[in-house]
Amino acid sequence: KQEVTQIPAALSVPEGENLVLNCSFTDSAIYNLQWFRQDPGKGLTSLLLIQSSQREQTSGRLNASLDKSSGRSTLYIAASQPGDSATYLCAVKDGGSQGNLIFGKGTKLSVKP
Amino acid sequence: DVKVTQSSRYLVKRTGEKVFLECVQDMDHENMFWYRQDPGLGLRLIYFSYDVKMKEKGDIPEGYSVSREKKERFSLILESASTNQTSMYLCASSSAGAAGANVLTFGAGSRLTVL
């Protein structure tokens, strides 16, 4: 059964720092991988989606990479800002295009001014 | 602005009550999902639907049922609410389609407290 792990569970950095969030999964036969952001008490916002055939995706200051063979993905945030403070979740889709998402438990990021 | 709307942000119900959580999306998405989110357990899939009048059990369907009579609306029903169903409930939708292009769009969530 697919399991998704995110380490660390919480991270605190000073403003301006570049940082990396990690996501690992146990079964490399994934269909795609998504990174989400969740603000306190709110729903999830999709940040980036990486297809299984892709190695990375970029959006603004965010860059997500995928290494299927090692079962890992990273989310790189450049020049962090206090507004980046949120919980970041990764989720993998397996079982084909109609498979379900399996979520990690998230990394809670705090960016201090 | 396309979106998924959950009609109730906060609900307080008593044990044994019947609870309806409504979700509406305006993106003409085929797929709709109900998750619950609990501290330390993450998001867990309750039910999902790939089409009108279709439903599939997720990982934790016990104590829940769903209804999808129209494409845009997906309802989660707690027939007899219990305290262990106190949680944040999240609805999501996505388009069907090839190449995994089905990015999930989530609603803002419904926080249910069962006393």
Tab-separated table of C-alpha atoms in Angstrom:
chain	number	residue	atom	x	y	z
A	1	LYS	CA	0.000	0.000	0.000
A	2	GLN	CA	1.333	3.423	-0.981
A	3	GLU	CA	2.568	5.562	1.888
A	4	VAL	CA	3.627	9.204	1.644
A	5	THR	CA	5.941	10.754	4.216
A	6	GLN	CA	6.904	14.382	4.690
A	7	ILE	CA	9.872	15.372	6.799
A	8	PRO	CA	10.207	17.582	8.761
A	9	ALA	CA	6.737	17.988	10.232
A	10	ALA	CA	7.526	21.623	11.020
A	11	LEU	CA	10.135	24.106	9.859
A	12	SER	CA	10.925	27.667	10.916
A	13	VAL	CA	13.196	29.898	8.823
A	14	PRO	CA	14.087	33.592	8.661
A	15	GLU	CA	12.693	35.673	5.836
A	16	GLY	CA	14.733	35.594	2.639
A	17	GLU	CA	16.099	32.109	3.109
A	18	ASN	CA	15.858	29.491	0.365
A	19	LEU	CA	14.372	26.229	1.624
A	20	VAL	CA	13.528	22.693	0.575
A	21	LEU	CA	10.562	20.590	1.674
A	22	ASN	CA	10.789	16.840	1.268
A	23	CYS	CA	8.269	14.199	0.268
A	24	SER	CA	8.913	10.477	-0.082
A	25	PHE	CA	6.648	7.677	-1.286
A	26	THR	CA	6.987	3.916	-1.030
A	27	ASP	CA	5.684	2.758	-4.426
A	28	SER	CA	7.402	4.359	-7.417
A	29	ALA	CA	4.592	3.420	-9.832
A	30	ILE	CA	2.827	6.744	-9.478
A	31	TYR	CA	0.737	8.537	-12.068
A	32	ASN	CA	1.522	12.046	-10.878
A	33	LEU	CA	2.460	14.025	-7.793
A	34	GLN	CA	0.960	17.269	-6.534
A	35	TRP	CA	2.076	19.845	-4.012
A	36	PHE	CA	-0.586	21.772	-2.113
A	37	ARG	CA	-0.610	24.672	0.301
A	38	GLN	CA	-3.047	24.907	3.202
A	39	ASP	CA	-3.572	28.010	5.310
A	40	PRO	CA	-4.944	27.561	8.854
A	41	GLY	CA	-8.608	26.568	8.867
A	42	LYS	CA	-8.820	26.658	5.081
A	43	GLY	CA	-8.955	24.248	2.183
A	44	LEU	CA	-6.024	23.193	0.036
A	45	THR	CA	-4.647	25.156	-2.906
A	46	SER	CA	-2.839	23.265	-5.644
A	47	LEU	CA	0.648	24.656	-6.261
A	48	LEU	CA	2.297	22.333	-8.746
A	49	LEU	CA	1.517	19.063	-10.473
A	50	ILE	CA	4.269	16.851	-11.865
A	51	GLN	CA	3.364	14.101	-14.310
A	52	SER	CA	5.137	10.780	-13.857
A	53	SER	CA	7.121	11.422	-17.048
A	54	GLN	CA	8.374	14.826	-15.861
A	55	ARG	CA	11.343	15.691	-13.683
A	56	GLU	CA	10.291	19.123	-12.456
A	57	GLN	CA	7.779	21.942	-12.588
A	58	THR	CA	8.229	25.620	-11.801
A	59	SER	CA	5.856	28.366	-10.809
A	60	GLY	CA	7.302	31.692	-9.735
A	61	ARG	CA	9.520	31.160	-6.684
A	62	LEU	CA	8.465	27.505	-6.426
A	63	ASN	CA	10.199	24.568	-8.041
A	64	ALA	CA	9.124	20.971	-7.550
A	65	SER	CA	11.242	18.018	-8.611
A	66	LEU	CA	10.375	14.362	-8.938
A	67	ASP	CA	12.644	11.325	-8.807
A	68	LYS	CA	10.370	8.339	-9.249
A	69	SER	CA	13.109	5.723	-9.016
A	70	SER	CA	14.088	6.863	-5.543
A	71	GLY	CA	10.530	7.678	-4.476
A	72	ARG	CA	11.228	11.320	-3.715
A	73	SER	CA	10.006	14.795	-4.495
A	74	THR	CA	11.219	18.145	-3.249
A	75	LEU	CA	9.573	21.547	-3.182
A	76	TYR	CA	12.081	24.363	-3.374
A	77	ILE	CA	10.972	27.815	-2.234
A	78	ALA	CA	13.282	30.659	-3.167
A	79	ALA	CA	13.628	33.863	-1.164
A	80	SER	CA	10.999	32.893	1.405
A	81	GLN	CA	8.507	35.499	2.654
A	82	PRO	CA	6.254	35.625	5.740
A	83	GLY	CA	3.311	35.103	3.374
A	84	ASP	CA	4.703	31.670	2.541
A	85	SER	CA	3.872	30.527	6.066
A	86	ALA	CA	1.422	27.636	5.716
A	87	THR	CA	1.286	23.852	5.724
A	88	TYR	CA	2.571	22.232	2.558
A	89	LEU	CA	1.251	18.829	1.562
A	90	CYS	CA	2.312	16.479	-1.162
A	91	ALA	CA	0.059	13.847	-2.654
A	92	VAL	CA	0.676	11.053	-5.128
A	93	LYS	CA	-1.821	9.590	-7.532
A	94	ASP	CA	-1.377	5.926	-8.262
A	95	GLY	CA	-3.534	3.276	-9.840
A	96	GLY	CA	-3.793	5.076	-13.165
A	97	SER	CA	-5.610	8.228	-14.242
A	98	GLN	CA	-8.614	7.368	-12.092
A	99	GLY	CA	-6.563	6.487	-9.049
A	100	ASN	CA	-6.959	8.324	-5.808
A	101	LEU	CA	-4.592	10.776	-4.193
A	102	ILE	CA	-2.584	9.580	-1.221
A	103	PHE	CA	-1.570	12.512	0.970
A	104	GLY	CA	1.361	13.076	3.247
A	105	LYS	CA	0.697	14.691	6.617
A	106	GLY	CA	2.345	17.927	5.617
A	107	THR	CA	5.177	20.221	6.658
A	108	LYS	CA	4.164	23.293	8.631
A	109	LEU	CA	6.351	26.184	7.477
A	110	SER	CA	6.840	29.372	9.446
A	111	VAL	CA	8.797	32.219	7.862
A	112	LYS	CA	9.865	34.806	10.444
A	113	PRO	CA	10.160	38.483	9.442
B	1	ASP	CA	-13.245	32.740	-10.529
B	2	VAL	CA	-13.884	29.010	-10.610
B	3	LYS	CA	-14.455	27.374	-7.314
B	4	VAL	CA	-15.762	24.660	-5.040
B	5	THR	CA	-18.256	25.905	-2.482
B	6	GLN	CA	-19.057	24.160	0.780
B	7	SER	CA	-22.243	25.617	2.143
B	8	SER	CA	-21.430	25.354	5.833
B	9	ARG	CA	-18.086	26.482	7.266
B	10	TYR	CA	-18.904	25.576	10.864
B	11	LEU	CA	-21.533	23.200	12.230
B	12	VAL	CA	-22.309	21.976	15.720
B	13	LYS	CA	-24.545	18.917	15.963
B	14	ARG	CA	-25.612	16.500	18.661
B	15	THR	CA	-24.905	12.791	18.758
B	16	GLY	CA	-27.484	10.879	16.724
B	17	GLU	CA	-28.490	13.791	14.501
B	18	LYS	CA	-28.535	13.433	10.730
B	19	VAL	CA	-26.046	15.776	9.096
B	20	PHE	CA	-25.848	16.959	5.495
B	21	LEU	CA	-22.706	18.553	4.109
B	22	GLU	CA	-23.207	20.146	0.712
B	23	CYS	CA	-20.612	20.806	-1.951
B	24	VAL	CA	-21.124	22.592	-5.266
B	25	GLN	CA	-18.584	23.172	-8.038
B	26	ASP	CA	-18.933	25.466	-11.023
B	27	MET	CA	-16.182	24.007	-13.216
B	28	ASP	CA	-18.221	21.265	-14.894
B	29	HIS	CA	-15.879	18.720	-13.311
B	30	GLU	CA	-16.704	15.046	-13.611
B	31	ASN	CA	-14.943	13.924	-10.437
B	32	MET	CA	-15.869	14.929	-6.908
B	33	PHE	CA	-14.410	13.833	-3.592
B	34	TRP	CA	-15.038	14.029	0.137
B	35	TYR	CA	-12.105	13.924	2.555
B	36	ARG	CA	-11.806	14.356	6.267
B	37	GLN	CA	-8.737	15.885	7.864
B	38	ASP	CA	-7.653	15.178	11.413
B	39	PRO	CA	-4.493	16.210	13.289
B	40	GLY	CA	-1.846	13.534	13.042
B	41	LEU	CA	-3.836	11.504	10.510
B	42	GLY	CA	-3.782	13.818	7.504
B	43	LEU	CA	-6.398	13.710	4.765
B	44	ARG	CA	-8.372	10.526	4.332
B	45	LEU	CA	-10.738	9.821	1.459
B	46	ILE	CA	-14.321	9.034	2.477
B	47	TYR	CA	-16.170	8.737	-0.847
B	48	PHE	CA	-15.744	9.856	-4.413
B	49	SER	CA	-17.811	10.057	-7.556
B	50	TYR	CA	-16.831	9.956	-11.224
B	51	ASP	CA	-20.222	10.782	-12.618
B	52	VAL	CA	-23.783	11.625	-11.747
B	53	LYS	CA	-25.423	8.915	-9.623
B	54	MET	CA	-22.114	7.087	-9.317
B	55	LYS	CA	-20.225	6.680	-6.058
B	56	GLU	CA	-17.230	4.755	-4.863
B	57	LYS	CA	-16.032	4.063	-1.333
B	58	GLY	CA	-12.780	5.574	-0.261
B	59	ASP	CA	-10.601	4.513	2.640
B	60	ILE	CA	-12.998	5.318	5.492
B	61	PRO	CA	-16.640	5.120	4.286
B	62	GLU	CA	-18.095	3.657	7.469
B	63	GLY	CA	-20.749	5.903	9.010
B	64	TYR	CA	-21.099	8.024	5.869
B	65	SER	CA	-23.105	8.004	2.659
B	66	VAL	CA	-23.124	10.310	-0.354
B	67	SER	CA	-25.467	11.561	-3.022
B	68	ARG	CA	-24.741	12.904	-6.471
B	69	GLU	CA	-27.979	13.660	-8.276
B	70	LYS	CA	-26.523	16.517	-10.344
B	71	LYS	CA	-23.065	16.901	-11.841
B	72	GLU	CA	-22.240	20.040	-9.886
B	73	ARG	CA	-23.384	18.850	-6.445
B	74	PHE	CA	-21.956	16.174	-4.162
B	75	SER	CA	-23.473	15.713	-0.712
B	76	LEU	CA	-21.988	13.912	2.275
B	77	ILE	CA	-24.490	12.460	4.736
B	78	LEU	CA	-23.902	11.358	8.302
B	79	GLU	CA	-26.969	9.248	9.083
B	80	SER	CA	-26.393	9.319	12.843
B	81	ALA	CA	-23.583	11.606	13.886
B	82	SER	CA	-21.130	10.405	16.496
B	83	THR	CA	-18.440	12.255	18.435
B	84	ASN	CA	-15.677	10.500	16.505
B	85	GLN	CA	-16.948	12.212	13.366
B	86	THR	CA	-15.893	15.589	14.722
B	87	SER	CA	-13.476	16.736	12.053
B	88	MET	CA	-12.713	19.082	9.176
B	89	TYR	CA	-14.452	17.898	6.013
B	90	LEU	CA	-13.017	18.895	2.659
B	91	CYS	CA	-14.724	18.600	-0.700
B	92	ALA	CA	-12.733	18.592	-3.933
B	93	SER	CA	-13.336	18.244	-7.644
B	94	SER	CA	-11.301	17.533	-10.740
B	95	SER	CA	-11.767	17.043	-14.435
B	96	ALA	CA	-11.557	13.609	-15.953
B	97	GLY	CA	-9.084	13.159	-18.707
B	98	ALA	CA	-5.924	11.616	-19.908
B	99	ALA	CA	-2.359	12.223	-18.903
B	100	GLY	CA	-3.186	12.855	-15.265
B	101	ALA	CA	-4.214	16.417	-15.991
B	102	ASN	CA	-6.749	16.328	-13.191
B	103	VAL	CA	-5.596	18.879	-10.691
B	104	LEU	CA	-7.756	18.839	-7.574
B	105	THR	CA	-9.595	21.997	-6.573
B	106	PHE	CA	-10.660	22.090	-2.931
B	107	GLY	CA	-13.403	23.899	-1.095
B	108	ALA	CA	-12.707	25.936	2.038
B	109	GLY	CA	-13.761	23.110	4.328
B	110	SER	CA	-16.571	22.444	6.810
B	111	ARG	CA	-15.606	22.076	10.439
B	112	LEU	CA	-18.081	19.762	12.151
B	113	THR	CA	-18.304	19.371	15.900
B	114	VAL	CA	-20.483	16.583	17.278
B	115	LEU	CA	-21.373	16.960	20.959
